[in-house]
């Protein structure tokens, strides 16, 4: 195991001095201005413009994007998916063979676990999302459970490992992007190996020719550019599982793994934007405030809209699928002056969005309420 990962496999009693640490991952949190490295990540990995919250299905070009390394350009004629490990019958499937297999289509809201990170103080240095690292698409392909059942999962299986074709270095560790799922999650009927997004061929940046989509989990679980699936009899201890994607207090805290999406709602900013500040301007009078809400912990049960800190319930619509966002709306009669609008969702587990985010070292699972400043003329 690489040296960097071993420090997380047991909690060391003597905290390491910073000078002794290997290249920290992610970077030390910063109170300073945005760095050139963050800008570089931000332009490669774009978010979803908030006005796209108007549509139930996010057009592929507006869906957020998060790629750790380079986008691999894969020749479909030479590509195969290998399924092996603790199975009765290991197989290698061509894209054609996958297209012939039974298929399903599932509406899924994907959200990056680091969404909201740049709003934390201090700011964990990584992809500097504001609030828009989210999108909802119709993902179609082969149910993972079908292929695993065909391959015959052995009794001692505990996890399934998914490896992408993209390679790079993170935290000083050279790796192919790889993540595992507990066997019970991998056998859920709605987990899909998708070769289509919104009825079209998967775009290169979203995982062509094949990606995993795990409804309800933060995006890191949905491995793109799949090259192999391996059934494991021991938990996976790779970088993206043991080091990245953990709720940690500091670099030496082993932390707990990030999994299901926390409840969140967002509002379509009303009115028109100012080009540079993106502050909103709208005329006095009635306006319908609208947005979407989602959670990986059961259906959204309530959305409240805050006008200058005073909360009122919004009207909820049914989502397209259990792990797709639902639409909400609330009429408001805007009166002249400066206002602050916000929204707050509560899910079936009873969890609500916090007004102030509890900080964690990697900036994971942020779901603090959105606040929008508007000028009513
Ligand atoms: N192979 C591979 N899969 C990956 C990633 C990656 O960098 N490489 N990024 C993950 C992360 S962190 C997220 S949030 C989602 C983003 O999916 P999208 O770009 O299709 O929105 O893909 C996940 N799957
Ligand atoms: Mo992510």
Short mmCIF file of C-alpha atoms and ligand atoms in Angstrom, two decimals:
data_model
loop_
_atom_site.label_atom_id
_atom_site.label_comp_id
_atom_site.label_asym_id
_atom_site.label_seq_id
_atom_site.Cartn_x
_atom_site.Cartn_y
_atom_site.Cartn_z
CA UNK A 1 0.00 0.00 0.00
CA UNK A 2 1.40 3.45 -0.82
CA UNK A 3 2.82 5.16 2.25
CA UNK A 4 0.28 7.98 2.10
CA UNK A 5 -2.64 5.70 2.39
CA UNK A 6 -1.32 3.79 5.37
CA UNK A 7 -1.54 6.84 7.62
CA UNK A 8 -5.29 6.60 7.29
CA UNK A 9 -5.62 2.92 8.02
CA UNK A 10 -4.92 3.47 11.72
CA UNK A 11 -5.29 6.60 13.79
CA UNK A 12 -1.81 7.64 14.86
CA UNK A 13 -1.57 8.93 18.45
CA UNK A 14 1.26 11.38 17.81
CA UNK A 15 0.12 14.00 15.32
CA UNK A 16 2.59 14.44 12.48
CA UNK A 17 4.29 17.82 12.16
CA UNK A 18 3.33 19.45 8.84
CA UNK A 19 6.95 19.32 7.60
CA UNK A 20 6.92 15.52 7.87
CA UNK A 21 3.80 15.07 5.79
CA UNK A 22 4.00 13.91 2.22
CA UNK A 23 2.31 16.20 -0.31
CA UNK A 24 -0.94 16.81 1.50
CA UNK A 25 -4.17 15.90 -0.19
CA UNK A 26 -6.26 17.84 -0.57
CA UNK A 27 -4.15 20.99 0.00
CA UNK A 28 -4.06 22.73 3.34
CA UNK A 29 -7.20 24.82 3.80
CA UNK A 30 -6.73 28.46 2.79
CA UNK A 31 -8.07 31.82 3.97
CA UNK A 32 -6.42 33.46 0.98
CA UNK A 33 -7.78 34.44 -2.43
CA UNK A 34 -8.62 31.83 -5.07
CA UNK A 35 -5.46 30.25 -6.48
CA UNK A 36 -4.43 29.72 -10.11
CA UNK A 37 -4.71 25.94 -9.53
CA UNK A 38 -8.32 26.28 -8.36
CA UNK A 39 -9.15 28.43 -11.38
CA UNK A 40 -7.56 25.81 -13.64
CA UNK A 41 -9.76 23.09 -12.11
CA UNK A 42 -12.84 25.32 -12.25
CA UNK A 43 -12.56 25.95 -15.98
CA UNK A 44 -12.03 22.25 -16.72
CA UNK A 45 -14.88 21.15 -14.48
CA UNK A 46 -17.85 23.42 -15.04
CA UNK A 47 -20.97 23.65 -12.91
CA UNK A 48 -24.64 23.76 -13.95
CA UNK A 49 -25.90 27.32 -14.55
CA UNK A 50 -28.66 27.84 -11.95
CA UNK A 51 -31.22 28.80 -14.62
CA UNK A 52 -30.99 25.15 -15.78
CA UNK A 53 -32.95 24.29 -12.60
CA UNK A 54 -35.99 25.19 -14.71
CA UNK A 55 -35.83 21.89 -16.59
CA UNK A 56 -36.50 18.55 -15.00
CA UNK A 57 -33.78 16.94 -17.13
CA UNK A 58 -30.51 18.85 -17.48
CA UNK A 59 -29.27 19.03 -21.10
CA UNK A 60 -25.93 17.20 -21.29
CA UNK A 61 -23.99 20.39 -22.04
CA UNK A 62 -25.35 22.09 -18.90
CA UNK A 63 -24.88 19.13 -16.53
CA UNK A 64 -21.96 19.67 -14.14
CA UNK A 65 -18.67 17.95 -14.85
CA UNK A 66 -15.99 16.58 -12.55
CA UNK A 67 -12.95 14.87 -14.02
CA UNK A 68 -9.94 14.24 -11.82
CA UNK A 69 -7.46 13.58 -14.62
CA UNK A 70 -7.62 13.78 -18.46
CA UNK A 71 -10.64 12.66 -20.47
CA UNK A 72 -9.63 9.38 -22.12
CA UNK A 73 -10.68 9.13 -25.77
CA UNK A 74 -11.71 5.52 -26.21
CA UNK A 75 -12.03 3.61 -29.48
CA UNK A 76 -15.30 1.66 -29.06
CA UNK A 77 -14.19 -1.06 -31.50
CA UNK A 78 -11.27 -2.03 -29.28
CA UNK A 79 -12.93 -1.44 -25.93
CA UNK A 80 -14.09 -4.27 -23.64
CA UNK A 81 -15.59 -4.39 -20.18
CA UNK A 82 -14.00 -7.07 -18.02
CA UNK A 83 -16.06 -8.57 -15.19
CA UNK A 84 -14.03 -10.78 -12.87
CA UNK A 85 -12.83 -11.41 -9.35
CA UNK A 86 -15.01 -13.49 -7.03
CA UNK A 87 -17.47 -14.65 -9.71
CA UNK A 88 -18.33 -18.07 -11.17
CA UNK A 89 -17.87 -16.94 -14.79
CA UNK A 90 -15.53 -14.06 -15.62
CA UNK A 91 -16.53 -12.32 -18.87
CA UNK A 92 -15.34 -9.71 -21.35
CA UNK A 93 -18.10 -7.79 -23.07
CA UNK A 94 -17.92 -5.59 -26.16
CA UNK A 95 -20.03 -2.44 -26.46
CA UNK A 96 -22.19 -4.31 -29.00
CA UNK A 97 -22.84 -7.11 -26.54
CA UNK A 98 -23.83 -4.55 -23.87
CA UNK A 99 -26.23 -2.86 -26.30
CA UNK A 100 -27.93 -6.25 -26.83
CA UNK A 101 -28.39 -6.89 -23.08
CA UNK A 102 -31.59 -5.91 -21.20
CA UNK A 103 -31.73 -2.17 -20.54
CA UNK A 104 -33.28 0.33 -18.11
CA UNK A 105 -33.43 4.13 -18.02
CA UNK A 106 -33.31 6.01 -14.70
CA UNK A 107 -33.65 9.72 -13.88
CA UNK A 108 -30.87 10.49 -11.41
CA UNK A 109 -29.72 13.68 -9.71
CA UNK A 110 -25.93 13.55 -9.46
CA UNK A 111 -24.15 15.96 -7.16
CA UNK A 112 -20.43 16.29 -6.50
CA UNK A 113 -19.56 15.59 -2.85
CA UNK A 114 -17.44 18.75 -2.87
CA UNK A 115 -20.31 20.98 -4.03
CA UNK A 116 -20.30 24.20 -1.95
CA UNK A 117 -16.64 23.79 -0.96
CA UNK A 118 -15.45 27.26 -1.98
CA UNK A 119 -17.93 28.85 0.44
CA UNK A 120 -16.25 27.22 3.47
CA UNK A 121 -13.85 29.22 5.67
CA UNK A 122 -11.05 28.26 5.61
CA UNK A 123 -11.42 26.94 2.06
CA UNK A 124 -10.20 23.39 1.32
CA UNK A 125 -8.02 23.62 -1.80
CA UNK A 126 -9.60 21.49 -4.51
CA UNK A 127 -12.29 21.96 -7.17
CA UNK A 128 -13.78 25.28 -5.93
CA UNK A 129 -17.50 24.65 -6.38
CA UNK A 130 -20.00 27.26 -5.37
CA UNK A 131 -23.48 25.67 -5.30
CA UNK A 132 -23.99 24.33 -8.78
CA UNK A 133 -22.05 21.02 -8.90
CA UNK A 134 -25.27 19.17 -9.70
CA UNK A 135 -27.47 17.98 -12.58
CA UNK A 136 -30.23 15.51 -13.41
CA UNK A 137 -30.06 13.25 -16.45
CA UNK A 138 -31.84 10.20 -17.83
CA UNK A 139 -29.19 7.49 -17.75
CA UNK A 140 -29.85 4.36 -19.82
CA UNK A 141 -27.96 1.12 -20.08
CA UNK A 142 -27.65 -2.33 -18.55
CA UNK A 143 -28.66 -2.95 -14.93
CA UNK A 144 -25.45 -3.79 -13.05
CA UNK A 145 -27.35 -6.45 -11.05
CA UNK A 146 -28.19 -8.29 -14.29
CA UNK A 147 -24.52 -8.61 -15.33
CA UNK A 148 -23.38 -9.52 -11.81
CA UNK A 149 -26.06 -12.21 -11.59
CA UNK A 150 -25.04 -13.56 -15.02
CA UNK A 151 -21.42 -13.70 -13.85
CA UNK A 152 -22.49 -15.42 -10.58
CA UNK A 153 -21.30 -13.54 -7.49
CA UNK A 154 -19.58 -15.87 -5.00
CA UNK A 155 -20.85 -16.12 -1.40
CA UNK A 156 -17.77 -14.49 0.15
CA UNK A 157 -18.10 -11.30 -1.95
CA UNK A 158 -18.21 -8.04 0.07
CA UNK A 159 -17.69 -5.26 -2.47
CA UNK A 160 -17.57 -4.56 -6.18
CA UNK A 161 -14.69 -2.47 -7.55
CA UNK A 162 -15.11 -0.21 -10.59
CA UNK A 163 -12.01 1.01 -12.43
CA UNK A 164 -11.99 3.78 -15.01
CA UNK A 165 -9.63 4.15 -17.95
CA UNK A 166 -8.36 7.55 -16.73
CA UNK A 167 -4.97 7.72 -15.02
CA UNK A 168 -3.22 10.44 -13.06
CA UNK A 169 -1.51 11.39 -9.81
CA UNK A 170 -3.34 12.59 -6.72
CA UNK A 171 -1.82 13.12 -3.28
CA UNK A 172 1.46 11.85 -4.72
CA UNK A 173 -0.15 8.50 -5.64
CA UNK A 174 -0.22 7.36 -9.28
CA UNK A 175 -3.59 5.72 -9.93
CA UNK A 176 -6.39 4.81 -12.24
CA UNK A 177 -9.63 6.35 -10.93
CA UNK A 178 -11.29 3.53 -8.97
CA UNK A 179 -14.07 3.22 -6.40
CA UNK A 180 -15.94 0.32 -4.82
CA UNK A 181 -19.52 -0.23 -3.67
CA UNK A 182 -20.79 -2.59 -0.97
CA UNK A 183 -22.26 -5.70 -2.61
CA UNK A 184 -25.78 -4.82 -1.38
CA UNK A 185 -25.64 -1.46 -3.20
CA UNK A 186 -24.18 -3.04 -6.35
CA UNK A 187 -27.15 -5.44 -6.51
CA UNK A 188 -29.80 -2.69 -6.29
CA UNK A 189 -32.07 -2.87 -9.35
CA UNK A 190 -31.67 0.85 -10.19
CA UNK A 191 -27.85 0.92 -10.41
CA UNK A 192 -27.06 1.23 -14.11
CA UNK A 193 -24.09 0.78 -16.43
CA UNK A 194 -25.04 3.63 -18.71
CA UNK A 195 -24.18 4.01 -22.39
CA UNK A 196 -26.78 6.73 -23.02
CA UNK A 197 -27.42 10.14 -21.42
CA UNK A 198 -30.72 11.92 -22.12
CA UNK A 199 -31.39 9.62 -25.07
CA UNK A 200 -28.04 10.30 -26.76
CA UNK A 201 -24.71 8.52 -26.89
CA UNK A 202 -22.65 9.28 -23.74
CA UNK A 203 -20.47 12.37 -24.38
CA UNK A 204 -16.70 11.81 -23.92
CA UNK A 205 -16.61 14.02 -20.80
CA UNK A 206 -19.40 12.02 -19.09
CA UNK A 207 -17.72 8.63 -19.49
CA UNK A 208 -17.99 7.31 -23.06
CA UNK A 209 -18.42 4.45 -23.83
CA UNK A 210 -19.73 3.22 -20.45
CA UNK A 211 -20.14 4.59 -16.94
CA UNK A 212 -21.67 3.53 -13.67
CA UNK A 213 -24.56 5.56 -12.20
CA UNK A 214 -25.42 4.99 -8.53
CA UNK A 215 -28.69 6.79 -7.70
CA UNK A 216 -28.67 8.55 -4.31
CA UNK A 217 -24.87 8.53 -3.83
CA UNK A 218 -22.61 11.53 -4.30
CA UNK A 219 -21.06 11.58 -7.77
CA UNK A 220 -17.68 10.02 -6.92
CA UNK A 221 -19.35 6.57 -6.80
CA UNK A 222 -20.49 6.81 -10.43
CA UNK A 223 -17.23 5.76 -12.12
CA UNK A 224 -16.82 6.92 -15.74
CA UNK A 225 -14.92 5.36 -18.70
CA UNK A 226 -15.34 1.94 -17.09
CA UNK A 227 -12.70 -0.59 -18.01
CA UNK A 228 -13.24 -3.30 -15.41
CA UNK A 229 -15.56 -4.52 -12.69
CA UNK A 230 -14.09 -6.80 -10.05
CA UNK A 231 -15.98 -8.58 -7.27
CA UNK A 232 -13.92 -8.36 -4.06
CA UNK A 233 -13.79 -10.52 -0.93
CA UNK A 234 -12.04 -7.72 1.04
CA UNK A 235 -12.90 -4.01 1.18
CA UNK A 236 -11.08 -1.86 -1.42
CA UNK A 237 -8.38 0.39 0.04
CA UNK A 238 -7.47 2.52 -3.00
CA UNK A 239 -6.86 6.27 -2.85
CA UNK A 240 -10.35 7.47 -3.87
CA UNK A 241 -11.83 5.22 -1.16
CA UNK A 242 -9.40 5.42 1.78
CA UNK A 243 -7.89 8.90 1.42
CA UNK A 244 -10.22 11.02 -0.72
CA UNK A 245 -13.98 11.28 -0.14
CA UNK A 246 -13.93 11.13 3.63
CA UNK A 247 -15.46 13.32 6.30
CA UNK A 248 -12.28 14.26 8.21
CA UNK A 249 -11.41 16.90 10.79
CA UNK A 250 -7.76 17.18 9.73
CA UNK A 251 -5.15 15.46 7.55
CA UNK A 252 -4.38 12.80 10.16
CA UNK A 253 -7.98 11.88 10.91
CA UNK A 254 -9.00 8.57 9.23
CA UNK A 255 -12.51 10.02 9.02
CA UNK A 256 -15.63 8.32 7.75
CA UNK A 257 -16.51 7.55 4.13
CA UNK A 258 -18.72 9.84 2.04
CA UNK A 259 -21.70 7.99 0.53
CA UNK A 260 -25.32 9.16 0.26
CA UNK A 261 -26.26 12.69 -0.86
CA UNK A 262 -27.36 15.04 1.91
CA UNK A 263 -30.62 16.94 1.48
CA UNK A 264 -30.35 20.16 -0.53
CA UNK A 265 -32.52 22.65 -2.42
CA UNK A 266 -31.64 25.38 -4.89
CA UNK A 267 -33.61 28.29 -6.34
CA UNK A 268 -33.62 29.63 -9.90
CA UNK A 269 -32.33 33.17 -9.31
CA UNK A 270 -35.32 35.43 -10.15
CA UNK A 271 -35.15 38.48 -12.41
CA UNK A 272 -32.09 39.39 -14.44
CA UNK A 273 -28.40 39.32 -13.47
CA UNK A 274 -25.82 42.07 -13.32
CA UNK A 275 -23.02 40.85 -15.63
CA UNK A 276 -20.08 41.14 -13.25
CA UNK A 277 -21.54 40.65 -9.75
CA UNK A 278 -24.42 38.40 -10.83
CA UNK A 279 -26.60 40.30 -8.36
CA UNK A 280 -30.30 40.00 -9.31
CA UNK A 281 -32.65 42.80 -10.34
CA UNK A 282 -36.42 42.39 -10.71
CA UNK A 283 -39.52 44.58 -10.89
CA UNK A 284 -41.88 45.02 -7.91
CA UNK A 285 -45.00 42.83 -7.97
CA UNK A 286 -45.90 39.14 -8.02
CA UNK A 287 -43.18 36.65 -8.99
CA UNK A 288 -43.16 32.85 -8.82
CA UNK A 289 -40.06 31.61 -7.01
CA UNK A 290 -39.03 28.16 -8.28
CA UNK A 291 -36.37 25.59 -7.71
CA UNK A 292 -35.52 21.92 -7.15
CA UNK A 293 -34.75 19.81 -4.08
CA UNK A 294 -33.20 16.37 -3.64
CA UNK A 295 -31.76 13.93 -1.10
CA UNK A 296 -30.14 10.50 -1.03
CA UNK A 297 -31.85 9.84 2.34
CA UNK A 298 -35.43 9.30 1.24
CA UNK A 299 -37.84 11.66 -0.50
CA UNK A 300 -37.83 15.41 0.10
CA UNK A 301 -40.76 16.12 2.40
CA UNK A 302 -40.70 19.88 2.77
CA UNK A 303 -39.14 22.96 1.19
CA UNK A 304 -39.36 26.33 2.91
CA UNK A 305 -38.56 29.62 1.24
CA UNK A 306 -36.98 32.40 3.31
CA UNK A 307 -37.72 36.02 2.47
CA UNK A 308 -35.41 38.21 4.57
CA UNK A 309 -35.18 35.39 7.11
CA UNK A 310 -38.93 34.71 7.38
CA UNK A 311 -39.78 31.12 6.28
CA UNK A 312 -42.90 29.94 4.44
CA UNK A 313 -43.68 26.51 2.91
CA UNK A 314 -43.32 25.95 -0.84
CA UNK A 315 -45.49 23.71 -3.02
CA UNK A 316 -43.76 20.42 -3.92
CA UNK A 317 -44.13 18.33 -7.07
CA UNK A 318 -43.42 14.63 -7.49
CA UNK A 319 -39.92 13.73 -8.74
CA UNK A 320 -39.47 11.72 -11.98
CA UNK A 321 -37.79 8.93 -9.97
CA UNK A 322 -36.91 8.21 -6.31
CA UNK A 323 -33.41 9.75 -6.64
CA UNK A 324 -34.26 12.58 -9.04
CA UNK A 325 -34.84 16.11 -7.78
CA UNK A 326 -38.39 17.43 -7.32
CA UNK A 327 -39.66 20.85 -8.37
CA UNK A 328 -40.91 23.38 -5.82
CA UNK A 329 -42.54 26.79 -6.18
CA UNK A 330 -43.78 29.65 -4.04
CA UNK A 331 -45.48 32.88 -5.08
CA UNK A 332 -43.98 36.10 -3.72
CA UNK A 333 -45.12 39.69 -4.03
CA UNK A 334 -41.84 41.55 -4.32
CA UNK A 335 -41.78 44.98 -2.72
CA UNK A 336 -39.24 47.65 -3.58
CA UNK A 337 -35.85 47.46 -1.89
CA UNK A 338 -33.05 45.00 -1.14
CA UNK A 339 -34.00 41.45 -0.15
CA UNK A 340 -32.35 38.15 0.69
CA UNK A 341 -34.04 34.99 -0.63
CA UNK A 342 -33.19 31.48 0.52
CA UNK A 343 -34.57 27.94 0.48
CA UNK A 344 -34.29 25.01 2.85
CA UNK A 345 -35.35 21.38 2.29
CA UNK A 346 -36.12 18.58 4.77
CA UNK A 347 -36.07 14.89 3.79
CA UNK A 348 -37.77 11.71 5.00
CA UNK A 349 -34.97 11.05 7.52
CA UNK A 350 -35.90 14.35 9.20
CA UNK A 351 -32.64 16.02 8.12
CA UNK A 352 -32.80 19.70 7.10
CA UNK A 353 -30.24 21.92 5.44
CA UNK A 354 -28.13 23.84 7.95
CA UNK A 355 -28.03 27.65 7.95
CA UNK A 356 -24.28 27.51 8.63
CA UNK A 357 -22.20 24.60 7.33
CA UNK A 358 -20.23 22.45 9.78
CA UNK A 359 -16.66 22.49 8.40
CA UNK A 360 -14.68 19.39 7.36
CA UNK A 361 -11.14 19.06 6.00
CA UNK A 362 -11.93 18.00 2.42
CA UNK A 363 -15.05 20.19 2.16
CA UNK A 364 -17.41 17.24 1.63
CA UNK A 365 -21.20 17.00 1.88
CA UNK A 366 -21.90 20.73 2.12
CA UNK A 367 -25.60 21.46 2.02
CA UNK A 368 -25.97 24.88 3.68
CA UNK A 369 -28.90 26.97 2.45
CA UNK A 370 -28.43 29.10 -0.66
CA UNK A 371 -28.82 32.86 -0.23
CA UNK A 372 -29.66 35.15 -3.14
CA UNK A 373 -29.49 38.95 -2.90
CA UNK A 374 -32.11 40.70 -5.02
CA UNK A 375 -32.84 44.35 -5.77
CA UNK A 376 -36.52 45.02 -6.42
CA UNK A 377 -37.14 48.14 -8.51
N1 LIG B 1 -13.27 7.49 -14.07
C1 LIG B 1 -13.72 8.54 -13.38
N2 LIG B 1 -14.96 8.50 -12.90
C2 LIG B 1 -15.44 9.56 -12.20
C3 LIG B 1 -14.64 10.69 -11.93
C4 LIG B 1 -13.33 10.71 -12.48
O1 LIG B 1 -12.57 11.68 -12.32
N3 LIG B 1 -12.90 9.61 -13.18
N4 LIG B 1 -15.15 11.73 -11.17
C5 LIG B 1 -16.22 11.34 -10.24
C6 LIG B 1 -16.81 12.46 -9.57
S1 LIG B 1 -15.95 13.08 -8.25
C7 LIG B 1 -18.05 12.93 -9.89
S2 LIG B 1 -18.78 14.13 -8.96
C8 LIG B 1 -18.79 12.39 -11.05
C9 LIG B 1 -19.16 13.50 -12.00
O2 LIG B 1 -19.90 13.00 -13.08
P1 LIG B 1 -20.22 13.95 -14.33
O3 LIG B 1 -18.93 14.62 -14.73
O4 LIG B 1 -20.80 13.09 -15.37
O5 LIG B 1 -21.19 14.98 -13.82
O6 LIG B 1 -18.04 11.43 -11.76
C10 LIG B 1 -17.29 10.54 -10.95
N5 LIG B 1 -16.72 9.50 -11.76
MO1 LIG B 2 -17.27 14.73 -7.25
#
